[in-house]
Short mmCIF file of C-alpha atoms and ligand atoms in Angstrom, two decimals:
data_model
loop_
_atom_site.label_atom_id
_atom_site.label_comp_id
_atom_site.label_asym_id
_atom_site.label_seq_id
_atom_site.Cartn_x
_atom_site.Cartn_y
_atom_site.Cartn_z
CA UNK K 1 -14.22 2.50 -46.01
CA UNK K 2 -10.58 3.46 -46.64
CA UNK K 3 -8.99 4.10 -50.18
CA UNK K 4 -7.35 0.99 -51.62
CA UNK K 5 -4.06 0.72 -52.50
CA UNK K 6 -3.03 -0.15 -56.09
CA UNK K 7 -0.76 -2.63 -56.95
CA UNK K 8 1.14 -3.29 -60.80
CA UNK K 9 2.65 -6.31 -62.37
CA UNK K 10 6.53 -6.72 -63.15
CA UNK K 11 6.86 -7.46 -66.80
CA UNK K 12 10.22 -6.89 -68.41
CA UNK K 13 11.51 -4.40 -66.35
CA UNK K 14 7.90 -2.33 -66.10
CA UNK K 15 5.52 -1.58 -63.70
CA UNK K 16 2.34 -2.62 -65.81
CA UNK K 17 -1.75 -3.19 -65.19
CA UNK K 18 -3.23 -5.86 -66.80
CA UNK K 19 -3.79 -5.50 -70.91
CA UNK K 20 -7.66 -5.31 -70.25
CA UNK K 21 -7.45 -3.16 -67.35
CA UNK K 22 -9.07 -6.05 -65.15
CA UNK K 23 -8.18 -5.94 -61.32
CA UNK K 24 -9.31 -8.21 -58.05
CA UNK K 25 -9.27 -7.01 -54.59
CA UNK K 26 -7.34 -8.45 -52.06
CA UNK K 27 -9.16 -8.69 -48.36
CA UNK K 28 -7.75 -8.08 -44.84
CA UNK K 29 -8.22 -11.26 -43.01
CA UNK K 30 -8.10 -9.36 -39.93
CA UNK K 31 -11.55 -6.76 -41.06
CA UNK K 32 -12.81 -8.69 -43.61
CA UNK K 33 -12.72 -5.78 -46.14
CA UNK K 34 -10.80 -4.98 -49.00
CA UNK K 35 -7.66 -3.20 -48.95
CA UNK K 36 -5.92 -3.64 -51.71
CA UNK K 37 -6.60 -3.59 -55.84
CA UNK K 38 -4.53 -6.67 -57.89
CA UNK K 39 -4.23 -6.63 -61.51
CA UNK K 40 -5.56 -9.90 -62.80
CA UNK K 41 -3.37 -10.91 -65.85
CA UNK K 42 -4.48 -11.59 -68.98
CA UNK K 43 -2.87 -14.75 -70.92
CA UNK K 44 -1.46 -11.58 -73.11
CA UNK K 45 0.02 -10.42 -70.22
CA UNK K 46 1.53 -13.63 -69.01
CA UNK K 47 2.68 -14.24 -72.52
CA UNK K 48 4.58 -10.98 -72.61
CA UNK K 49 6.42 -12.01 -69.00
CA UNK K 50 7.41 -15.30 -70.66
CA UNK K 51 8.93 -13.73 -73.45
CA UNK K 52 10.74 -11.19 -71.45
CA UNK K 53 12.17 -14.18 -69.14
CA UNK K 54 13.30 -16.00 -72.48
CA UNK K 55 14.63 -13.03 -74.22
CA UNK K 56 16.43 -12.36 -70.75
CA UNK K 57 17.89 -15.79 -70.40
CA UNK K 58 19.01 -15.84 -74.17
CA UNK K 59 20.35 -12.54 -74.88
CA UNK K 60 21.74 -9.34 -73.18
CA UNK K 61 23.86 -8.84 -69.99
CA UNK K 62 22.03 -12.00 -67.95
CA UNK K 63 22.93 -14.58 -70.60
CA UNK K 64 26.96 -13.12 -70.83
CA UNK K 65 27.02 -12.50 -66.61
CA UNK K 66 29.56 -14.87 -64.68
CA UNK K 67 28.68 -16.95 -62.08
CA UNK K 68 30.06 -14.59 -59.45
CA UNK K 69 28.56 -11.53 -60.68
CA UNK K 70 24.95 -13.18 -60.42
CA UNK K 71 25.95 -14.08 -56.92
CA UNK K 72 26.47 -10.36 -56.03
CA UNK K 73 23.32 -9.68 -57.32
CA UNK K 74 21.44 -12.08 -54.96
CA UNK K 75 23.96 -10.94 -52.31
CA UNK K 76 22.38 -7.51 -52.80
CA UNK K 77 18.62 -8.79 -52.88
CA UNK K 78 19.14 -10.19 -49.50
CA UNK K 79 20.51 -7.35 -47.98
CA UNK K 80 17.68 -5.18 -49.48
CA UNK K 81 15.36 -7.63 -47.70
CA UNK K 82 16.91 -7.15 -44.80
CA UNK K 83 16.85 -3.53 -44.66
CA UNK K 84 12.98 -3.72 -45.65
CA UNK K 85 11.93 -7.07 -43.68
CA UNK K 86 9.96 -4.43 -41.37
CA UNK K 87 7.87 -2.57 -43.96
CA UNK K 88 7.59 -5.92 -46.05
CA UNK K 89 6.22 -7.73 -42.99
CA UNK K 90 3.75 -5.47 -42.37
CA UNK K 91 2.28 -5.57 -45.64
CA UNK K 92 2.44 -9.57 -45.58
CA UNK K 93 0.53 -9.29 -42.04
CA UNK K 94 -2.27 -7.05 -43.29
CA UNK K 95 -2.49 -8.99 -46.36
CA UNK K 96 -2.98 -12.70 -45.00
CA UNK K 97 -3.49 -11.96 -41.40
CA UNK K 98 0.08 -13.79 -40.30
CA UNK K 99 1.30 -12.04 -37.33
CA UNK K 100 3.43 -8.76 -37.68
CA UNK K 101 5.92 -10.15 -35.36
CA UNK K 102 6.54 -13.10 -37.24
CA UNK K 103 6.22 -12.18 -40.69
CA UNK K 104 9.12 -9.20 -40.11
CA UNK K 105 11.12 -12.01 -38.60
CA UNK K 106 10.84 -14.09 -41.46
CA UNK K 107 11.33 -11.57 -44.11
CA UNK K 108 14.95 -10.75 -42.47
CA UNK K 109 15.68 -14.18 -42.06
CA UNK K 110 14.58 -15.00 -45.37
CA UNK K 111 17.63 -12.66 -46.41
CA UNK K 112 19.75 -15.88 -45.35
CA UNK K 113 18.68 -18.14 -48.31
CA UNK K 114 19.74 -15.20 -51.11
CA UNK K 115 23.01 -15.13 -49.29
CA UNK K 116 23.60 -18.94 -49.33
CA UNK K 117 22.46 -19.45 -52.95
CA UNK K 118 24.68 -16.26 -53.63
CA UNK K 119 27.78 -18.09 -52.12
CA UNK K 120 26.54 -21.24 -54.37
CA UNK K 121 26.51 -19.17 -57.50
CA UNK K 122 30.17 -19.89 -58.71
CA UNK K 123 30.30 -23.67 -57.17
CA UNK K 124 28.42 -25.23 -59.74
CA UNK K 125 30.81 -28.07 -61.07
CA UNK K 126 30.85 -30.39 -63.61
CA UNK K 127 32.39 -33.84 -63.98
CA UNK K 128 35.80 -35.17 -65.93
CA UNK K 129 34.61 -38.75 -66.97
CA UNK K 130 36.63 -41.78 -67.27
CA UNK K 131 35.64 -42.78 -70.13
CA UNK K 132 36.16 -46.31 -71.57
CA UNK K 133 37.16 -45.17 -75.21
CA UNK K 134 41.19 -44.54 -76.14
CA UNK K 135 41.71 -41.19 -77.53
CA UNK K 136 38.77 -39.46 -76.13
CA UNK K 137 38.28 -37.00 -73.10
CA UNK K 138 34.64 -36.96 -72.08
CA UNK K 139 33.36 -33.76 -69.62
CA UNK K 140 30.00 -32.73 -68.50
CA UNK K 141 29.15 -28.69 -67.49
CA UNK K 142 25.81 -27.88 -66.06
CA UNK K 143 23.81 -25.48 -68.18
CA UNK K 144 20.79 -23.82 -66.66
CA UNK K 145 17.57 -24.74 -68.14
CA UNK K 146 15.71 -21.23 -69.31
CA UNK K 147 12.76 -20.39 -68.16
CA UNK K 148 11.22 -20.90 -64.78
CA UNK K 149 7.61 -20.57 -63.75
CA UNK K 150 7.45 -20.45 -60.10
CA UNK K 151 3.69 -20.74 -58.90
CA UNK K 152 3.18 -20.09 -55.11
CA UNK K 153 0.24 -19.76 -52.67
CA UNK K 154 -0.72 -16.99 -50.13
CA UNK K 155 1.06 -18.41 -46.96
CA UNK K 156 5.14 -17.78 -46.30
CA UNK K 157 4.88 -15.93 -50.08
CA UNK K 158 8.39 -14.51 -49.36
CA UNK K 159 9.88 -17.35 -47.77
CA UNK K 160 8.67 -19.58 -51.33
CA UNK K 161 10.15 -16.60 -53.46
CA UNK K 162 13.24 -17.31 -51.54
CA UNK K 163 13.76 -21.09 -52.07
CA UNK K 164 12.46 -20.92 -55.88
CA UNK K 165 14.54 -18.21 -57.20
CA UNK K 166 17.52 -18.06 -55.09
CA UNK K 167 18.66 -21.46 -56.51
CA UNK K 168 17.31 -21.02 -59.95
CA UNK K 169 19.02 -17.21 -60.24
CA UNK K 170 22.25 -18.55 -58.87
CA UNK K 171 22.57 -21.38 -61.59
CA UNK K 172 21.77 -18.70 -64.37
CA UNK K 173 17.72 -19.10 -65.24
CA UNK K 174 15.53 -16.24 -65.59
CA UNK K 175 11.87 -16.28 -63.55
CA UNK K 176 8.18 -15.76 -63.78
CA UNK K 177 6.77 -15.60 -60.80
CA UNK K 178 3.20 -16.41 -60.33
CA UNK K 179 1.40 -14.54 -56.70
CA UNK K 180 -1.41 -16.10 -55.18
CA UNK K 181 -4.69 -14.44 -55.94
CA UNK K 182 -5.00 -14.73 -52.20
CA UNK K 183 -2.22 -12.17 -50.98
CA UNK K 184 0.42 -10.65 -53.80
CA UNK K 185 0.96 -7.20 -52.00
CA UNK K 186 4.11 -8.38 -50.31
CA UNK K 187 5.50 -10.28 -53.34
CA UNK K 188 5.08 -7.30 -55.61
CA UNK K 189 6.71 -4.88 -53.17
CA UNK K 190 9.47 -7.40 -53.13
CA UNK K 191 9.38 -6.77 -56.77
CA UNK K 192 10.79 -2.91 -56.09
CA UNK K 193 13.99 -5.06 -54.39
CA UNK K 194 15.00 -6.76 -57.78
CA UNK K 195 15.38 -3.93 -59.86
CA UNK K 196 17.03 -2.13 -56.88
CA UNK K 197 19.53 -5.00 -56.63
CA UNK K 198 20.59 -4.59 -60.10
CA UNK K 199 18.97 -7.66 -61.99
CA UNK K 200 18.44 -6.42 -65.72
CA UNK K 201 14.89 -6.17 -66.99
CA UNK K 202 13.25 -9.49 -67.64
CA UNK K 203 15.37 -11.64 -65.18
CA UNK K 204 12.31 -11.97 -62.64
CA UNK K 205 9.04 -10.79 -63.76
CA UNK K 206 5.83 -11.01 -61.33
CA UNK K 207 2.24 -11.43 -62.79
CA UNK K 208 -1.25 -11.90 -60.64
CA UNK K 209 -4.12 -13.50 -61.17
CA UNK K 210 -6.31 -16.72 -60.73
CA UNK K 211 -5.38 -20.19 -61.98
CA UNK K 212 -7.62 -19.67 -64.79
CA UNK K 213 -6.24 -17.92 -67.12
CA UNK K 214 -2.75 -16.76 -65.22
CA UNK K 215 -1.68 -20.36 -63.93
CA UNK K 216 -2.75 -22.23 -66.59
CA UNK K 217 -1.23 -19.65 -69.42
CA UNK K 218 2.41 -19.43 -67.50
CA UNK K 219 2.30 -23.39 -66.69
CA UNK K 220 1.61 -24.23 -70.35
CA UNK K 221 3.65 -21.92 -72.09
CA UNK K 222 6.05 -23.64 -74.64
CA UNK K 223 8.81 -21.39 -73.18
CA UNK K 224 8.80 -22.33 -69.98
CA UNK K 225 11.59 -25.01 -68.87
CA UNK K 226 10.69 -26.27 -65.40
CA UNK K 227 7.75 -25.28 -62.86
CA UNK K 228 8.37 -25.21 -59.54
CA UNK K 229 4.91 -25.52 -57.73
CA UNK K 230 3.96 -25.05 -53.81
CA UNK K 231 0.15 -25.57 -53.21
CA UNK K 232 -2.69 -27.73 -52.67
CA UNK K 233 -3.00 -31.46 -54.18
CA UNK K 234 -5.47 -30.70 -56.67
CA UNK K 235 -3.90 -27.35 -58.38
CA UNK K 236 -0.73 -29.83 -58.43
CA UNK K 237 -2.87 -32.32 -60.80
CA UNK K 238 -3.51 -29.58 -62.99
CA UNK K 239 0.34 -28.47 -63.08
CA UNK K 240 1.14 -32.16 -64.02
CA UNK K 241 -0.96 -32.33 -66.81
CA UNK K 242 -0.25 -28.78 -67.89
CA UNK K 243 3.39 -29.77 -68.11
CA UNK K 244 2.28 -32.26 -70.63
CA UNK K 245 2.11 -29.45 -72.87
CA UNK K 246 5.61 -28.31 -72.85
CA UNK K 247 7.25 -31.13 -71.12
CA UNK K 248 8.60 -28.69 -68.50
CA UNK K 249 10.40 -30.41 -65.30
CA UNK K 250 8.64 -30.26 -62.49
CA UNK K 251 8.95 -29.88 -58.61
CA UNK K 252 5.98 -30.07 -56.26
CA UNK K 253 5.57 -28.90 -52.73
CA UNK K 254 1.90 -29.82 -51.24
CA UNK K 255 -0.07 -29.99 -48.45
CA UNK K 256 0.42 -32.21 -45.32
CA UNK K 257 -0.96 -33.75 -42.20
CA UNK K 258 2.05 -34.13 -40.31
CA UNK K 259 1.85 -36.73 -37.56
CA UNK K 260 3.60 -35.61 -33.88
CA UNK K 261 4.20 -38.89 -31.56
CA UNK K 262 4.60 -38.17 -27.65
CA UNK K 263 6.08 -41.16 -26.24
CA UNK K 264 6.13 -41.24 -22.41
CA UNK K 265 9.15 -40.32 -21.49
CA UNK K 266 9.22 -37.25 -23.39
CA UNK K 267 10.18 -33.86 -21.83
CA UNK K 268 6.13 -33.12 -21.55
CA UNK K 269 6.93 -28.78 -21.10
CA UNK K 270 9.09 -29.58 -24.43
CA UNK K 271 6.57 -31.56 -26.29
CA UNK K 272 3.52 -28.95 -25.18
CA UNK K 273 5.37 -25.93 -26.46
CA UNK K 274 6.54 -28.39 -29.81
CA UNK K 275 2.85 -29.32 -30.40
CA UNK K 276 1.76 -25.63 -29.67
CA UNK K 277 4.32 -24.38 -32.24
CA UNK K 278 3.17 -27.15 -34.64
CA UNK K 279 -0.67 -26.52 -34.99
CA UNK K 280 -1.00 -22.99 -33.22
CA UNK K 281 1.79 -21.27 -35.15
CA UNK K 282 0.53 -19.20 -37.83
CA UNK K 283 -3.01 -19.85 -36.81
CA UNK K 284 -1.96 -23.74 -38.28
CA UNK K 285 -1.68 -22.49 -41.74
CA UNK K 286 1.69 -24.25 -42.38
CA UNK K 287 2.09 -27.28 -45.01
CA UNK K 288 4.15 -28.54 -41.86
CA UNK K 289 1.22 -28.20 -39.34
CA UNK K 290 1.69 -31.03 -36.95
CA UNK K 291 -1.95 -31.48 -37.19
CA UNK K 292 -2.49 -34.88 -35.68
CA UNK K 293 -0.46 -35.71 -32.12
CA UNK K 294 0.15 -39.04 -30.74
CA UNK K 295 0.20 -39.61 -26.94
CA UNK K 296 1.04 -42.74 -25.30
CA UNK K 297 -1.49 -43.92 -23.05
CA UNK K 298 0.66 -43.29 -19.82
CA UNK K 299 1.07 -39.46 -20.20
CA UNK K 300 -2.10 -38.63 -22.39
CA UNK K 301 -4.48 -37.27 -19.76
CA UNK K 302 -2.21 -35.07 -18.26
CA UNK K 303 -0.78 -33.88 -21.46
CA UNK K 304 -3.96 -33.19 -22.94
CA UNK K 305 -4.93 -31.40 -19.71
CA UNK K 306 -1.85 -28.98 -20.05
CA UNK K 307 -2.36 -28.48 -23.83
CA UNK K 308 -5.52 -27.32 -23.49
CA UNK K 309 -4.91 -25.25 -20.38
CA UNK K 310 -2.15 -23.36 -22.86
CA UNK K 311 -4.49 -23.19 -25.46
CA UNK K 312 -6.88 -21.33 -23.28
CA UNK K 313 -4.45 -18.84 -22.88
CA UNK K 314 -3.37 -17.82 -26.44
CA UNK K 315 -4.12 -13.96 -27.26
CA UNK K 316 -6.06 -14.01 -30.51
CA UNK K 317 -6.94 -10.97 -32.08
CA UNK K 318 -5.01 -7.90 -34.27
CA UNK K 319 -2.06 -9.41 -36.08
CA UNK K 320 -0.07 -6.18 -36.05
CA UNK K 321 -0.30 -5.92 -32.27
CA UNK K 322 2.84 -7.06 -30.22
CA UNK K 323 0.80 -8.96 -27.63
CA UNK K 324 -0.90 -10.89 -30.28
CA UNK K 325 -0.14 -14.61 -30.39
CA UNK K 326 -2.76 -15.98 -33.13
CA UNK K 327 -4.10 -13.80 -35.99
CA UNK K 328 -7.38 -14.59 -38.44
CA UNK K 329 -7.32 -16.94 -40.88
CA UNK K 330 -6.09 -16.19 -44.44
CA UNK K 331 -9.30 -17.15 -46.39
CA UNK K 332 -13.25 -16.92 -45.48
CA UNK K 333 -12.79 -20.92 -46.97
CA UNK K 334 -10.26 -22.21 -44.50
CA UNK K 335 -13.11 -20.88 -42.03
CA UNK K 336 -15.30 -22.67 -43.27
CA UNK K 337 -12.99 -25.94 -43.63
CA UNK K 338 -12.59 -25.65 -39.88
CA UNK K 339 -16.05 -25.45 -38.91
CA UNK K 340 -17.51 -27.92 -41.11
CA UNK K 341 -14.31 -30.28 -40.52
CA UNK K 342 -14.94 -29.91 -36.73
CA UNK K 343 -18.95 -30.39 -36.91
CA UNK K 344 -18.37 -33.88 -38.72
CA UNK K 345 -15.94 -34.78 -35.93
CA UNK K 346 -18.06 -34.56 -33.08
CA UNK K 347 -20.77 -36.27 -35.10
CA UNK K 348 -18.42 -38.91 -35.52
CA UNK K 349 -17.32 -39.38 -31.79
CA UNK K 350 -14.42 -36.69 -31.08
CA UNK K 351 -14.89 -34.67 -27.95
CA UNK K 352 -13.72 -30.69 -28.49
CA UNK K 353 -11.46 -30.07 -25.31
CA UNK K 354 -10.98 -26.36 -26.51
CA UNK K 355 -12.15 -23.78 -29.36
CA UNK K 356 -14.11 -25.03 -32.42
CA UNK K 357 -15.87 -21.95 -33.28
CA UNK K 358 -14.77 -17.68 -33.92
CA UNK K 359 -14.08 -15.83 -30.68
CA UNK K 360 -17.28 -14.29 -29.90
CA UNK K 361 -15.51 -11.06 -29.76
CA UNK K 362 -13.65 -11.20 -33.30
CA UNK K 363 -16.81 -12.16 -35.46
CA UNK K 364 -16.06 -9.19 -38.28
CA UNK K 365 -12.48 -10.90 -39.37
CA UNK K 366 -12.01 -14.39 -39.84
CA UNK K 367 -10.89 -15.60 -36.87
CA UNK K 368 -10.99 -19.30 -35.17
CA UNK K 369 -10.11 -20.48 -31.55
CA UNK K 370 -7.20 -23.04 -31.17
CA UNK K 371 -8.92 -26.30 -31.31
CA UNK K 372 -8.26 -29.49 -29.84
CA UNK K 373 -10.10 -32.88 -30.77
CA UNK K 374 -9.79 -35.58 -29.00
CA UNK K 375 -10.18 -38.57 -31.56
CA UNK K 376 -11.21 -42.05 -30.63
CA UNK K 377 -10.58 -43.17 -33.98
CA UNK K 378 -7.81 -43.01 -36.40
CA UNK K 379 -10.43 -43.61 -39.59
CA UNK K 380 -12.36 -40.05 -38.54
CA UNK K 381 -12.18 -37.78 -41.49
CA UNK K 382 -10.54 -34.97 -39.58
CA UNK K 383 -7.34 -37.04 -38.80
CA UNK K 384 -6.63 -37.19 -42.43
CA UNK K 385 -7.87 -33.84 -43.81
CA UNK K 386 -5.53 -31.03 -44.12
CA UNK K 387 -7.71 -28.10 -42.88
CA UNK K 388 -4.89 -25.24 -43.23
CA UNK K 389 -6.31 -23.99 -39.69
CA UNK K 390 -5.50 -24.17 -35.90
CA UNK K 391 -7.48 -27.83 -35.78
CA UNK K 392 -5.62 -30.53 -33.36
CA UNK K 393 -6.53 -33.86 -33.80
CA UNK K 394 -5.41 -35.97 -30.60
CA UNK K 395 -5.13 -39.71 -30.71
CA UNK K 396 -3.92 -42.28 -28.10
CA UNK K 397 -1.25 -44.95 -28.65
CA UNK K 398 0.15 -48.15 -26.39
CA UNK K 399 2.95 -49.67 -28.57
CA UNK K 400 5.83 -48.36 -30.88
CA UNK K 401 4.91 -50.37 -33.87
CA UNK K 402 1.39 -48.96 -33.29
CA UNK K 403 2.28 -45.67 -33.72
CA UNK K 404 4.17 -46.13 -36.84
CA UNK K 405 1.51 -47.53 -38.75
CA UNK K 406 -1.07 -44.90 -37.16
CA UNK K 407 1.50 -42.04 -38.19
CA UNK K 408 1.97 -43.53 -41.90
CA UNK K 409 -1.61 -44.15 -42.50
CA UNK K 410 -2.22 -41.01 -44.79
CA UNK K 411 -1.79 -39.86 -48.22
CA UNK K 412 0.40 -37.13 -47.05
CA UNK K 413 4.26 -37.34 -45.97
CA UNK K 414 5.55 -33.85 -45.65
CA UNK K 415 6.83 -33.78 -42.04
CA UNK K 416 6.52 -35.21 -38.60
CA UNK K 417 7.73 -34.69 -35.27
CA UNK K 418 9.00 -37.21 -32.78
CA UNK K 419 9.57 -36.21 -28.59
CA UNK K 420 11.58 -38.57 -26.51
CA UNK K 421 14.38 -39.00 -24.08
CA UNK K 422 15.65 -41.98 -25.70
CA UNK K 423 17.69 -41.02 -28.64
CA UNK K 424 17.51 -45.20 -29.79
CA UNK K 425 13.98 -44.97 -30.46
CA UNK K 426 14.16 -41.61 -32.04
CA UNK K 427 16.41 -43.35 -34.61
CA UNK K 428 14.55 -46.38 -35.12
CA UNK K 429 11.11 -44.78 -35.42
CA UNK K 430 12.00 -41.71 -37.39
CA UNK K 431 13.68 -44.44 -40.14
CA UNK K 432 10.20 -45.91 -40.36
CA UNK K 433 8.08 -42.53 -40.68
CA UNK K 434 7.41 -41.91 -44.42
CA UNK K 435 7.63 -38.30 -44.49
CA UNK K 436 10.56 -35.78 -45.73
CA UNK K 437 11.14 -34.04 -42.62
CA UNK K 438 11.26 -35.57 -39.51
CA UNK K 439 11.83 -33.14 -36.08
CA UNK K 440 13.28 -34.93 -32.99
CA UNK K 441 12.15 -32.82 -29.80
CA UNK K 442 11.71 -29.87 -31.96
CA UNK K 443 9.06 -28.74 -34.33
CA UNK K 444 9.15 -26.04 -37.27
CA UNK K 445 12.57 -25.71 -37.68
CA UNK K 446 13.84 -24.90 -41.48
CA UNK K 447 17.30 -23.55 -42.87
CA UNK K 448 18.57 -22.42 -46.07
CA UNK K 449 21.02 -25.57 -45.42
CA UNK K 450 18.43 -28.05 -45.10
CA UNK K 451 16.51 -29.69 -47.75
CA UNK K 452 12.94 -29.47 -47.39
CA UNK K 453 9.81 -31.88 -48.74
CA UNK K 454 7.99 -34.42 -48.86
CA UNK K 455 6.72 -37.75 -49.77
CA UNK K 456 3.69 -39.53 -51.53
CA UNK K 457 0.65 -36.90 -51.88
CA UNK K 458 3.21 -34.12 -50.34
CA UNK K 459 4.99 -33.79 -53.70
CA UNK K 460 8.37 -34.67 -55.28
CA UNK K 461 11.36 -32.58 -55.43
CA UNK K 462 13.08 -30.74 -52.55
CA UNK K 463 13.53 -27.18 -51.94
CA UNK K 464 16.60 -25.59 -50.13
CA UNK K 465 19.77 -27.41 -49.76
CA UNK K 466 23.06 -27.16 -51.74
CA UNK K 467 21.19 -29.71 -54.32
CA UNK K 468 18.45 -27.36 -55.53
CA UNK K 469 20.81 -25.40 -57.50
CA UNK K 470 21.96 -28.32 -59.65
CA UNK K 471 17.82 -29.23 -60.04
CA UNK K 472 17.58 -25.85 -61.93
CA UNK K 473 20.68 -26.97 -64.22
CA UNK K 474 21.31 -30.00 -66.66
CA UNK K 475 24.40 -31.55 -67.51
CA UNK K 476 25.55 -31.05 -70.72
CA UNK K 477 28.15 -33.95 -72.09
CA UNK K 478 31.12 -32.65 -74.35
CA UNK K 479 33.41 -35.39 -76.00
CA UNK K 480 36.73 -34.03 -77.38
CA UNK K 481 38.67 -36.78 -79.75
CA UNK K 482 42.20 -36.32 -78.54
CA UNK K 483 43.83 -38.20 -81.28
CA UNK K 484 46.56 -37.06 -83.85
CA UNK K 485 45.01 -39.21 -86.51
CA UNK K 486 41.87 -37.89 -88.73
CA UNK K 487 38.48 -39.74 -87.41
CA UNK K 488 38.54 -43.32 -88.73
CA UNK K 489 35.67 -44.53 -91.38
CA UNK K 490 32.35 -45.03 -89.65
CA UNK K 491 31.22 -48.53 -91.42
CA UNK K 492 34.33 -50.22 -89.94
CA UNK K 493 33.74 -51.31 -86.32
CA UNK K 494 36.36 -51.31 -83.45
P1 NAD S 507 -3.60 -23.51 -54.39
O1 NAD S 507 -3.48 -24.68 -54.84
O2 NAD S 507 -5.23 -23.29 -54.14
O3 NAD S 507 -2.96 -22.44 -55.37
C1 NAD S 507 -1.71 -22.47 -55.24
C2 NAD S 507 -1.34 -21.41 -56.38
O4 NAD S 507 -1.61 -22.36 -57.42
C3 NAD S 507 -1.98 -20.35 -56.58
O5 NAD S 507 -1.22 -19.10 -56.69
C4 NAD S 507 -3.09 -20.43 -57.45
O6 NAD S 507 -3.65 -19.09 -58.37
C5 NAD S 507 -2.32 -21.30 -58.44
N1 NAD S 507 -3.17 -22.12 -59.34
C6 NAD S 507 -4.73 -22.64 -59.05
N2 NAD S 507 -5.21 -22.96 -60.21
C7 NAD S 507 -3.87 -23.18 -61.25
C8 NAD S 507 -3.75 -24.10 -62.31
N3 NAD S 507 -4.92 -24.44 -62.71
N4 NAD S 507 -2.80 -23.89 -63.20
C9 NAD S 507 -1.43 -23.13 -62.56
N5 NAD S 507 -1.75 -22.69 -61.55
C10 NAD S 507 -2.98 -22.69 -60.29
O7 NAD S 507 -3.01 -23.49 -52.88
P2 NAD S 507 -3.30 -22.34 -51.62
O8 NAD S 507 -4.73 -22.80 -51.11
O9 NAD S 507 -3.63 -21.10 -51.96
O10 NAD S 507 -2.92 -23.00 -50.61
C11 NAD S 507 -2.52 -24.04 -49.43
C12 NAD S 507 -1.91 -25.24 -50.07
O11 NAD S 507 -0.57 -25.12 -49.98
C13 NAD S 507 -2.04 -26.16 -49.05
O12 NAD S 507 -2.31 -27.50 -49.02
C14 NAD S 507 -0.75 -25.93 -48.16
O13 NAD S 507 -0.16 -27.33 -47.79
C15 NAD S 507 0.43 -25.98 -49.60
N6 NAD S 507 1.85 -25.48 -49.17
C16 NAD S 507 2.51 -26.25 -49.28
C17 NAD S 507 4.18 -25.75 -48.52
C18 NAD S 507 5.00 -26.63 -48.79
O14 NAD S 507 6.19 -26.17 -49.17
N7 NAD S 507 4.86 -28.04 -49.05
C19 NAD S 507 4.51 -24.59 -48.56
C20 NAD S 507 2.94 -23.94 -48.23
C21 NAD S 507 2.14 -23.85 -48.81
#
């Protein structure tokens, strides 16, 4: 086995080990072997990071920086990220198993998120209020909140960092980021760019470790003002309970079981491509994965045959190789979840058209074939379980009302897709789908300009978009007495 790469955490501008020297190993899912050693933060380490962020917020250069200067630093950060996209993309690929061609492209595009929030830094405005009192003027300013705890999962780490710290820093907050225990390396390498971009020490801190004690200590810390969480619904329940300790504001970006609806008039080639992107892109490890597809009965058999034939041709293998189309799953737990759910689906009457197992030639890492399961019944467990893997449940429908009801028959509400040539129908159906995102004749498109987030168990709050910067501020109301007279007697009501 080759030497492990050692990483450190970023606390108050210094690169540090855990206070007690504890570490854990990060596994390369392509080989199933450890490749990096990551510090496991103690309660004291997390406390130090939050206190550093609080100090940087309340005193020193950051606290006195003009919004336009903050914007400049964010622009630097975006530029540096674009320059280093190749290196960061490679690290993310090794650590998560996501394809290099995707991680490197993503790292480059994520620079746009920093540029977007750089531009917004000096455009946060308050109001003057048409107040209902004589001789009074009232106005609001928008104030940053303080220390933001940003807790993220392993997938799309750099993207999640950008949508959290972009608006948080633009608004003048400071941040403690918690990396995922499954993949921390790319975020730690990104931390070097924060220094290089010119952010003062303590403005961004990065801690690593598990939910206990690292995540818990961070999200219950009395100096944390807002928790921006992305992850699974069960962890989110802990986060909301934790926020009872510090009354921190909370935003939650959680899981999904997103439906894709294909009507009989859809361009089938486009819909097959959309479905492939939605469930086999990133090996299905995407919160917006279109993991349930509803096919109109008139096109059901042809669509299923076309999709199966395309899935059979997907090249699975080393995610660093340019020809690879699907890499491994990031964790063994996800591989087990796929195997368990597919076995249950077969017991419950499901038919596997392709996949349903590890590819025979790739049994060292955590690979799973692109899997298509025809489900006769909406109530099958597989139809409402998020697996975070390349497993598609295929269902049939006849009527528009019926498919809307089935699409909404889930505890989740993150994303959805509609394929049809009838724009009237697309608009009618999208209005009735209870999901934060509806893609019409496309799928898996994101932008810094467009809000992202869910309904129901997929969470609350929105990331991306211009509004996000306001979520990291709070209004302050300022009253000014303009009368030349002294203030009147407080016990005389007028
Ligand atoms: P997870 O919920 O297990 O972990 C997320 C983060 O929370 C990790 O950093 C973890 O260490 C931390 N954590 C765990 N316990 C904690 C606690 N008690 N207090 C504070 N922090 C704690 O998620 P995962 O399995 O790594 O990621 C997959 C999930 O993330 C899926 O459900 C996926 O849909 C979701 N996700 C959502 C989005 C979105 O934007 N909606 C994006 C990506 C992933």
